[in-house]
C-alpha cells in the first residue's frame, strides 16, 4: 500500500491521469490479490460506505468523491486567499480529475510570501499548557536517560579531556608556564588549545546530551538560579532544533515523559535578529488528539495593532467556540501549580507552531481574543486572510513554479 503511494507520486509527474486511477494500477500491480476494502472499511469515516466485500473499484469510487470534494474546497480557499492578497487580475483554475490547481499572479514581487500563503494549512488550535516547574524534572530525567542509553558517562569524558591536554605537555619543559608557551611555541599551544577545547565540548555533550542543545528555562537571581515561569521549557539554536526533536523522540525518552505532554517549537525566533527558538510544553487530553478549541470556531479574523503598535490578529468565535473559550480561560485562571494558585497560559498554535502563549488574567466571555507574537505587518495581514478563508482540506504542494 505505502509503496504504491510512493510509486504513484513519482508516476504522476510524467503520466497522464488522476492520482487515484494511477494508484489503483500501482497497487494491483504490486499486490494482484490485495483488497483495499480491508484497509478502509474499519476506518470510522467509511463505515457503512465501504464494506469488507467492496471491490477495489468501488473503494476507489468512494474515495474519489471525498478526493474531489477536498480538492474543490481547497481550490475555493486558495481562491479566497489570493483574492484577499491584493494581486491585480489573478488567474486561478482547477484541472479537473488531476488534483492540480494552476495560478497566474501578475506583479508579485515576493514569491516567498506567496508560497507560504498557498501552502499554509491554517490548522489553528488553542491548547492548555504546563508550567516549566512541572516539566523540568522530566527533562532532567530525559537528559540522564540519554546519557545512560548513549553510554557516554561524564567521568569518562572528563578523563578524555585530561588525557588530550596531557599529550601535549612534552612540547614545553617543566618550568614553562602556559603564558611562556604561547610565545615560545605558538603552533603547539594552538594544537593543545584546539584539542582541549574540542575534548571539553565533547565531554559536555556526552554528559548532557539533551541540555547541550536545549538550554533549559533557568533564570538567575543575583548569585542563585531558579527554574523560570510559563510554558517555555527551553531554547535552542535553529540549527539544533532537529537534533532536539530526534533526542526527544527516542523511545527511552518518551517513556520518561507524561503521556499528556507535547513539546512544540515557537513559530518565530525568540528575538529580532536571533536564531534561537523556544520550546513550549503543551498539555493535551491523552484520550484525544483534538485540541480543546480549534479554528473551526472562528467566524472572523482581522489584522490590528496592540497598544504598543505591534501587529496582531483579532478573532471572533461562534457561540459554541465562545462557550469553550470561556471554560478554557476560566479553568486557566483558577488553576494550581504544585499546590500554589496559578494563572496558567494558553498556547495559540498554528500548523504545530506556537504563535503565542499568553497568561490568562481573567475569564474571557463573548468569544473575542487576539493572536499576538507576530513580528511583521504583512504576516499579520496574511494570517488574518488565512484564518478568515479557512483551513485547507487537502495539503498543497508546489510541484512547478515559473517566473516570467
CSV table of C-alpha atoms in Angstrom, one decimal:
chain,number,residue,atom,x,y,z
A,1,UNK,CA,0.0,0.0,0.0
A,2,UNK,CA,2.7,2.5,1.0
A,3,UNK,CA,4.9,1.5,-1.9
A,4,UNK,CA,2.0,2.0,-4.3
A,5,UNK,CA,1.6,5.6,-2.9
A,6,UNK,CA,5.3,6.3,-3.4
A,7,UNK,CA,5.2,4.9,-6.9
A,8,UNK,CA,2.1,6.9,-7.8
A,9,UNK,CA,3.6,10.2,-6.6
A,10,UNK,CA,6.6,9.6,-8.9
A,11,UNK,CA,4.5,8.4,-11.8
A,12,UNK,CA,2.1,11.4,-11.5
A,13,UNK,CA,5.0,13.7,-12.6
A,14,UNK,CA,5.0,12.2,-16.1
A,15,UNK,CA,2.0,10.0,-16.6
A,16,UNK,CA,-1.5,11.3,-17.5
A,17,UNK,CA,-4.4,10.6,-15.3
A,18,UNK,CA,-5.6,11.4,-11.8
A,19,UNK,CA,-3.9,10.2,-8.6
A,20,UNK,CA,-6.5,7.6,-7.6
A,21,UNK,CA,-6.5,5.9,-11.1
A,22,UNK,CA,-2.7,5.7,-11.1
A,23,UNK,CA,-2.7,4.5,-7.5
A,24,UNK,CA,-5.1,1.6,-8.3
A,25,UNK,CA,-2.9,0.5,-11.1
A,26,UNK,CA,0.2,0.6,-9.0
A,27,UNK,CA,-1.5,-1.2,-6.1
A,28,UNK,CA,-2.9,-4.0,-8.1
A,29,UNK,CA,0.4,-4.4,-10.0
A,30,UNK,CA,2.3,-4.8,-6.6
A,31,UNK,CA,-0.4,-6.9,-5.0
A,32,UNK,CA,-2.7,-8.5,-7.5
A,33,UNK,CA,-4.9,-10.1,-4.8
A,34,UNK,CA,-4.9,-7.1,-2.5
A,35,UNK,CA,-8.2,-5.8,-1.2
A,36,UNK,CA,-8.4,-2.1,-0.4
A,37,UNK,CA,-11.7,-2.7,1.4
A,38,UNK,CA,-9.7,-4.4,4.2
A,39,UNK,CA,-7.7,-1.2,4.7
A,40,UNK,CA,-10.6,1.3,4.5
A,41,UNK,CA,-13.7,-0.4,5.9
A,42,UNK,CA,-12.5,-0.3,9.5
A,43,UNK,CA,-12.0,3.5,9.3
A,44,UNK,CA,-14.8,5.3,11.1
A,45,UNK,CA,-15.4,7.8,8.3
A,46,UNK,CA,-16.1,4.9,5.8
A,47,UNK,CA,-18.2,2.6,8.0
A,48,UNK,CA,-21.3,1.8,6.1
A,49,UNK,CA,-19.9,3.2,2.9
A,50,UNK,CA,-17.1,0.6,2.4
A,51,UNK,CA,-17.8,-3.0,3.5
A,52,UNK,CA,-15.3,-5.9,3.6
A,53,UNK,CA,-16.6,-7.3,0.3
A,54,UNK,CA,-16.4,-4.0,-1.6
A,55,UNK,CA,-14.3,-4.3,-4.8
A,56,UNK,CA,-11.2,-2.2,-5.3
A,57,UNK,CA,-13.0,-0.2,-8.0
A,58,UNK,CA,-15.9,0.5,-5.6
A,59,UNK,CA,-13.5,1.7,-2.9
A,60,UNK,CA,-11.7,4.0,-5.4
A,61,UNK,CA,-15.1,5.5,-6.5
A,62,UNK,CA,-16.0,6.3,-2.8
A,63,UNK,CA,-12.5,7.7,-2.2
A,64,UNK,CA,-12.8,9.8,-5.4
A,65,UNK,CA,-15.9,11.5,-4.0
A,66,UNK,CA,-14.0,12.6,-0.9
A,67,UNK,CA,-10.9,13.5,-3.0
A,68,UNK,CA,-12.9,15.7,-5.4
A,69,UNK,CA,-14.7,17.4,-2.5
A,70,UNK,CA,-11.4,18.1,-0.7
A,71,UNK,CA,-9.7,19.5,-3.9
A,72,UNK,CA,-12.7,21.7,-4.7
A,73,UNK,CA,-12.8,23.1,-1.2
A,74,UNK,CA,-9.0,23.7,-1.3
A,75,UNK,CA,-9.5,25.5,-4.6
A,76,UNK,CA,-12.1,27.8,-3.1
A,77,UNK,CA,-10.0,28.5,-0.1
A,78,UNK,CA,-6.9,29.3,-2.2
A,79,UNK,CA,-9.0,31.5,-4.5
A,80,UNK,CA,-10.3,33.5,-1.4
A,81,UNK,CA,-6.7,33.9,-0.1
A,82,UNK,CA,-5.4,35.1,-3.5
A,83,UNK,CA,-8.4,37.5,-3.9
A,84,UNK,CA,-7.6,39.0,-0.5
A,85,UNK,CA,-3.9,39.1,-1.2
A,86,UNK,CA,-4.3,42.1,-3.4
A,87,UNK,CA,-2.9,40.8,-6.7
A,88,UNK,CA,-4.1,42.6,-9.8
A,89,UNK,CA,-6.0,40.3,-12.1
A,90,UNK,CA,-5.1,36.9,-10.7
A,91,UNK,CA,-6.0,33.8,-12.6
A,92,UNK,CA,-6.6,30.6,-10.8
A,93,UNK,CA,-8.0,27.4,-12.4
A,94,UNK,CA,-8.7,23.9,-11.3
A,95,UNK,CA,-7.6,21.0,-13.6
A,96,UNK,CA,-10.5,18.5,-13.2
A,97,UNK,CA,-9.7,15.0,-12.1
A,98,UNK,CA,-5.9,15.7,-11.6
A,99,UNK,CA,-5.9,17.4,-8.1
A,100,UNK,CA,-3.9,20.2,-9.6
A,101,UNK,CA,-4.5,23.9,-9.4
A,102,UNK,CA,-2.9,26.5,-11.7
A,103,UNK,CA,-2.3,30.0,-10.6
A,104,UNK,CA,-1.1,33.1,-12.5
A,105,UNK,CA,-0.2,36.0,-10.3
A,106,UNK,CA,1.0,39.0,-12.3
A,107,UNK,CA,3.0,41.7,-10.5
A,108,UNK,CA,4.0,39.6,-7.4
A,109,UNK,CA,7.3,40.8,-6.1
A,110,UNK,CA,7.6,38.5,-3.1
A,111,UNK,CA,7.3,34.8,-4.2
A,112,UNK,CA,8.3,33.5,-0.8
A,113,UNK,CA,5.3,35.2,0.8
A,114,UNK,CA,3.0,33.7,-1.9
A,115,UNK,CA,4.4,30.2,-1.3
A,116,UNK,CA,3.6,30.5,2.4
A,117,UNK,CA,0.2,31.8,1.7
A,118,UNK,CA,-0.6,28.9,-0.7
A,119,UNK,CA,0.8,26.1,1.5
A,120,UNK,CA,-0.3,27.0,5.0
A,121,UNK,CA,-2.9,24.6,6.1
A,122,UNK,CA,-4.2,27.0,8.7
A,123,UNK,CA,-4.8,24.5,11.4
A,124,UNK,CA,-5.4,26.8,14.3
A,125,UNK,CA,-5.6,25.3,17.8
A,126,UNK,CA,-5.9,26.5,21.4
A,127,UNK,CA,-4.1,24.3,23.9
A,128,UNK,CA,-3.8,24.2,27.7
A,129,UNK,CA,-0.2,24.3,28.9
A,130,UNK,CA,2.2,23.0,31.6
A,131,UNK,CA,4.3,25.4,33.7
A,132,UNK,CA,8.1,24.8,33.3
A,133,UNK,CA,8.3,23.9,37.0
A,134,UNK,CA,6.1,20.9,36.4
A,135,UNK,CA,8.2,19.7,33.4
A,136,UNK,CA,11.8,20.5,34.3
A,137,UNK,CA,12.3,17.3,36.3
A,138,UNK,CA,11.1,15.2,33.4
A,139,UNK,CA,13.5,16.9,31.0
A,140,UNK,CA,16.3,16.4,33.6
A,141,UNK,CA,15.4,12.7,33.7
A,142,UNK,CA,15.4,12.6,29.9
A,143,UNK,CA,18.9,14.1,29.9
A,144,UNK,CA,20.1,11.4,32.4
A,145,UNK,CA,18.4,8.6,30.4
A,146,UNK,CA,20.1,9.8,27.2
A,147,UNK,CA,23.4,9.9,29.0
A,148,UNK,CA,23.0,6.3,30.0
A,149,UNK,CA,21.5,5.0,26.8
A,150,UNK,CA,24.2,6.6,24.7
A,151,UNK,CA,26.7,5.0,27.0
A,152,UNK,CA,28.7,8.2,27.4
A,153,UNK,CA,29.4,8.8,31.1
A,154,UNK,CA,30.5,12.3,32.3
A,155,UNK,CA,33.5,10.9,34.2
A,156,UNK,CA,34.9,9.2,31.0
A,157,UNK,CA,34.6,12.4,29.1
A,158,UNK,CA,36.4,14.4,31.8
A,159,UNK,CA,39.3,11.8,31.7
A,160,UNK,CA,39.5,12.1,28.0
A,161,UNK,CA,39.8,15.9,28.2
A,162,UNK,CA,42.6,15.5,30.7
A,163,UNK,CA,44.4,13.0,28.5
A,164,UNK,CA,44.1,15.2,25.5
A,165,UNK,CA,45.7,18.1,27.3
A,166,UNK,CA,48.4,15.9,28.8
A,167,UNK,CA,49.6,14.5,25.4
A,168,UNK,CA,50.9,18.0,24.5
A,169,UNK,CA,52.9,18.6,27.7
A,170,UNK,CA,56.3,17.3,26.3
A,171,UNK,CA,56.3,20.3,24.0
A,172,UNK,CA,57.3,22.6,26.9
A,173,UNK,CA,59.6,21.9,29.8
A,174,UNK,CA,58.6,21.7,33.4
A,175,UNK,CA,59.3,25.3,34.1
A,176,UNK,CA,57.4,26.8,31.2
A,177,UNK,CA,54.1,28.4,32.0
A,178,UNK,CA,51.1,28.5,29.8
A,179,UNK,CA,51.9,32.1,29.0
A,180,UNK,CA,55.5,31.3,28.1
A,181,UNK,CA,54.3,28.5,25.8
A,182,UNK,CA,52.1,30.9,24.0
A,183,UNK,CA,55.1,32.9,22.7
A,184,UNK,CA,57.8,30.2,22.6
A,185,UNK,CA,55.8,27.5,20.7
A,186,UNK,CA,52.7,29.0,19.1
A,187,UNK,CA,51.9,26.0,16.9
A,188,UNK,CA,52.0,23.5,19.8
A,189,UNK,CA,49.9,25.8,22.0
A,190,UNK,CA,47.3,26.2,19.3
A,191,UNK,CA,47.0,22.5,18.8
A,192,UNK,CA,46.8,22.0,22.6
A,193,UNK,CA,44.1,24.7,22.8
A,194,UNK,CA,42.1,23.3,20.0
A,195,UNK,CA,42.3,19.7,21.2
A,196,UNK,CA,41.4,20.6,24.7
A,197,UNK,CA,38.5,22.8,23.7
A,198,UNK,CA,37.1,20.1,21.4
A,199,UNK,CA,37.5,17.5,24.1
A,200,UNK,CA,35.9,19.7,26.7
A,201,UNK,CA,33.0,20.4,24.3
A,202,UNK,CA,32.6,16.7,23.6
A,203,UNK,CA,32.7,16.0,27.3
A,204,UNK,CA,29.8,18.4,28.0
A,205,UNK,CA,27.9,16.9,25.1
A,206,UNK,CA,28.4,13.4,26.4
A,207,UNK,CA,27.4,14.2,30.0
A,208,UNK,CA,24.4,16.4,28.9
A,209,UNK,CA,23.2,15.0,25.6
A,210,UNK,CA,19.9,17.0,25.8
A,211,UNK,CA,20.9,20.1,27.7
A,212,UNK,CA,23.9,20.6,25.4
A,213,UNK,CA,21.5,21.6,22.6
A,214,UNK,CA,18.4,22.6,24.6
A,215,UNK,CA,19.1,25.3,27.1
A,216,UNK,CA,16.6,24.9,30.0
A,217,UNK,CA,14.4,27.8,31.2
A,218,UNK,CA,16.5,28.7,34.2
A,219,UNK,CA,16.9,32.3,35.4
A,220,UNK,CA,19.5,33.9,37.6
A,221,UNK,CA,18.6,35.9,40.7
A,222,UNK,CA,21.8,37.5,41.8
A,223,UNK,CA,24.1,34.7,42.7
A,224,UNK,CA,21.4,32.0,42.7
A,225,UNK,CA,19.4,30.2,40.0
A,226,UNK,CA,15.9,29.0,39.8
A,227,UNK,CA,13.5,27.4,37.3
A,228,UNK,CA,11.7,30.0,35.2
A,229,UNK,CA,8.0,30.5,34.8
A,230,UNK,CA,5.5,29.9,32.0
A,231,UNK,CA,5.2,27.1,29.5
A,232,UNK,CA,8.5,27.8,27.7
A,233,UNK,CA,10.8,24.9,28.9
A,234,UNK,CA,13.9,25.7,26.9
A,235,UNK,CA,15.6,27.3,23.9
A,236,UNK,CA,17.7,26.0,21.1
A,237,UNK,CA,19.6,27.4,18.1
A,238,UNK,CA,17.6,26.9,14.8
A,239,UNK,CA,20.2,24.5,13.6
A,240,UNK,CA,19.8,22.3,16.7
A,241,UNK,CA,16.0,22.0,16.7
A,242,UNK,CA,16.0,18.9,14.5
A,243,UNK,CA,18.6,17.3,16.9
A,244,UNK,CA,16.4,18.1,19.9
A,245,UNK,CA,13.5,16.6,18.1
A,246,UNK,CA,15.4,13.4,17.4
A,247,UNK,CA,16.6,13.1,21.1
A,248,UNK,CA,13.1,13.7,22.5
A,249,UNK,CA,11.6,11.2,20.0
A,250,UNK,CA,13.8,8.3,21.2
A,251,UNK,CA,11.6,5.6,22.9
A,252,UNK,CA,13.6,5.6,26.1
A,253,UNK,CA,13.0,9.3,26.4
A,254,UNK,CA,9.3,9.2,25.5
A,255,UNK,CA,8.8,6.7,28.3
A,256,UNK,CA,10.1,9.2,30.9
A,257,UNK,CA,7.7,12.0,29.8
A,258,UNK,CA,4.0,12.3,30.7
A,259,UNK,CA,1.6,10.9,28.1
A,260,UNK,CA,-0.3,14.3,28.0
A,261,UNK,CA,2.9,16.3,27.4
A,262,UNK,CA,3.5,17.6,23.8
A,263,UNK,CA,6.5,19.8,23.1
A,264,UNK,CA,6.1,22.3,20.3
A,265,UNK,CA,8.5,25.0,18.9
A,266,UNK,CA,7.7,28.6,18.7
A,267,UNK,CA,6.7,29.9,15.2
A,268,UNK,CA,9.4,32.6,15.3
A,269,UNK,CA,12.8,33.2,16.8
A,270,UNK,CA,12.8,34.4,20.4
A,271,UNK,CA,14.0,37.9,19.4
A,272,UNK,CA,14.8,40.1,16.4
A,273,UNK,CA,18.0,39.2,14.5
A,274,UNK,CA,18.0,36.0,16.6
A,275,UNK,CA,18.2,32.4,15.5
A,276,UNK,CA,17.1,31.0,18.9
A,277,UNK,CA,13.7,29.2,19.1
A,278,UNK,CA,11.7,28.5,22.2
A,279,UNK,CA,10.2,25.1,23.1
A,280,UNK,CA,6.7,25.1,24.7
A,281,UNK,CA,5.1,22.4,27.0
A,282,UNK,CA,1.5,21.7,25.7
A,283,UNK,CA,-0.9,19.8,27.9
A,284,UNK,CA,-3.3,17.6,25.9
A,285,UNK,CA,-6.0,15.1,26.7
A,286,UNK,CA,-4.3,11.6,26.5
A,287,UNK,CA,-7.6,10.1,25.2
A,288,UNK,CA,-8.0,12.5,22.3
A,289,UNK,CA,-5.7,14.1,19.6
A,290,UNK,CA,-8.2,17.0,19.3
A,291,UNK,CA,-7.4,20.4,20.7
A,292,UNK,CA,-10.0,21.8,23.2
A,293,UNK,CA,-10.7,24.6,20.7
A,294,UNK,CA,-9.8,24.9,17.0
A,295,UNK,CA,-10.0,27.4,14.2
A,296,UNK,CA,-13.3,25.9,13.1
A,297,UNK,CA,-15.0,28.1,15.7
A,298,UNK,CA,-13.6,31.3,14.2
A,299,UNK,CA,-16.1,33.4,12.3
A,300,UNK,CA,-13.9,36.4,11.6
A,301,UNK,CA,-10.3,37.5,11.7
A,302,UNK,CA,-8.9,41.0,11.2
A,303,UNK,CA,-5.4,42.5,11.3
A,304,UNK,CA,-5.0,45.2,14.0
A,305,UNK,CA,-2.4,46.6,16.4
A,306,UNK,CA,-1.9,46.4,20.1
A,307,UNK,CA,-1.4,49.4,22.4
A,308,UNK,CA,2.3,49.4,21.5
A,309,UNK,CA,1.7,49.5,17.8
A,310,UNK,CA,2.7,45.8,17.3
A,311,UNK,CA,0.7,43.9,14.7
A,312,UNK,CA,-1.8,41.3,15.9
A,313,UNK,CA,-4.9,39.5,14.7
A,314,UNK,CA,-8.3,39.9,16.3
A,315,UNK,CA,-10.5,36.9,16.1
A,316,UNK,CA,-14.2,36.3,16.8
A,317,UNK,CA,-15.8,32.9,17.5
A,318,UNK,CA,-19.2,31.4,17.1
A,319,UNK,CA,-21.4,30.6,20.0
A,320,UNK,CA,-20.0,27.1,20.6
A,321,UNK,CA,-16.4,28.3,20.3
A,322,UNK,CA,-17.1,31.2,22.7
A,323,UNK,CA,-18.5,28.9,25.3
A,324,UNK,CA,-15.5,26.6,25.0
A,325,UNK,CA,-13.1,29.6,25.2
A,326,UNK,CA,-14.9,30.9,28.3
A,327,UNK,CA,-14.5,27.5,30.0
A,328,UNK,CA,-10.8,27.2,29.0
A,329,UNK,CA,-9.9,30.6,30.2
A,330,UNK,CA,-11.9,30.2,33.5
A,331,UNK,CA,-10.0,26.9,34.2
A,332,UNK,CA,-6.7,28.6,33.4
A,333,UNK,CA,-7.4,31.4,35.9
A,334,UNK,CA,-8.4,29.0,38.7
A,335,UNK,CA,-5.6,26.6,38.3
A,336,UNK,CA,-2.8,25.4,40.6
A,337,UNK,CA,0.9,24.5,40.2
A,338,UNK,CA,2.4,22.4,43.0
A,339,UNK,CA,-0.4,23.4,45.3
A,340,UNK,CA,0.0,27.1,44.7
A,341,UNK,CA,-2.7,29.1,42.9
A,342,UNK,CA,-1.5,30.0,39.4
A,343,UNK,CA,-3.0,31.6,36.4
A,344,UNK,CA,-1.9,29.4,33.6
A,345,UNK,CA,-1.1,30.2,30.0
A,346,UNK,CA,-3.0,29.1,26.9
A,347,UNK,CA,-1.0,28.4,23.7
A,348,UNK,CA,-2.2,29.6,20.4
A,349,UNK,CA,-0.9,27.2,17.8
A,350,UNK,CA,-0.9,27.4,14.1
A,351,UNK,CA,0.2,24.4,12.0
A,352,UNK,CA,2.0,22.9,15.0
A,353,UNK,CA,3.9,26.1,15.8
A,354,UNK,CA,3.3,28.2,18.9
A,355,UNK,CA,2.5,31.8,17.9
A,356,UNK,CA,2.0,33.0,21.4
A,357,UNK,CA,1.2,31.6,24.9
A,358,UNK,CA,-0.3,34.5,26.9
A,359,UNK,CA,-1.0,34.1,30.6
A,360,UNK,CA,-4.8,34.3,31.2
A,361,UNK,CA,-5.6,37.0,33.6
A,362,UNK,CA,-9.4,36.6,33.7
A,363,UNK,CA,-12.2,34.6,32.2
A,364,UNK,CA,-12.9,35.7,28.7
A,365,UNK,CA,-16.5,35.7,27.6
A,366,UNK,CA,-18.0,36.6,24.2
A,367,UNK,CA,-15.6,34.7,22.0
A,368,UNK,CA,-13.2,37.6,21.4
A,369,UNK,CA,-9.5,37.2,21.5
A,370,UNK,CA,-6.2,38.2,19.9
A,371,UNK,CA,-3.3,36.3,18.4
A,372,UNK,CA,0.0,38.1,19.3
A,373,UNK,CA,3.6,37.2,18.8
A,374,UNK,CA,3.6,38.5,15.2
A,375,UNK,CA,6.7,40.4,14.0
A,376,UNK,CA,5.8,41.7,10.6
A,377,UNK,CA,2.7,43.6,9.4
A,378,UNK,CA,2.5,41.5,6.3
A,379,UNK,CA,2.5,38.3,8.3
A,380,UNK,CA,-0.5,39.6,10.4
A,381,UNK,CA,-2.4,40.5,7.3
A,382,UNK,CA,-1.7,37.1,5.7
A,383,UNK,CA,-2.6,35.3,8.9
A,384,UNK,CA,-5.9,37.1,9.2
A,385,UNK,CA,-6.6,36.3,5.5
A,386,UNK,CA,-5.8,32.6,6.0
A,387,UNK,CA,-7.9,32.3,9.1
A,388,UNK,CA,-10.8,34.1,7.5
A,389,UNK,CA,-10.8,31.9,4.4
A,390,UNK,CA,-10.5,28.7,6.3
A,391,UNK,CA,-8.1,25.8,6.6
A,392,UNK,CA,-7.1,23.7,3.6
A,393,UNK,CA,-9.0,20.4,3.4
A,394,UNK,CA,-6.1,18.9,1.4
A,395,UNK,CA,-2.4,19.6,1.8
A,396,UNK,CA,-1.0,21.6,-1.1
A,397,UNK,CA,2.4,21.1,-2.6
A,398,UNK,CA,4.0,23.4,-5.2
A,399,UNK,CA,5.2,21.0,-8.0
A,400,UNK,CA,6.2,23.5,-10.6
A,401,UNK,CA,7.0,27.2,-10.5
A,402,UNK,CA,7.9,29.7,-13.2
A,403,UNK,CA,8.6,33.4,-13.1
A,404,UNK,CA,8.1,35.2,-16.4
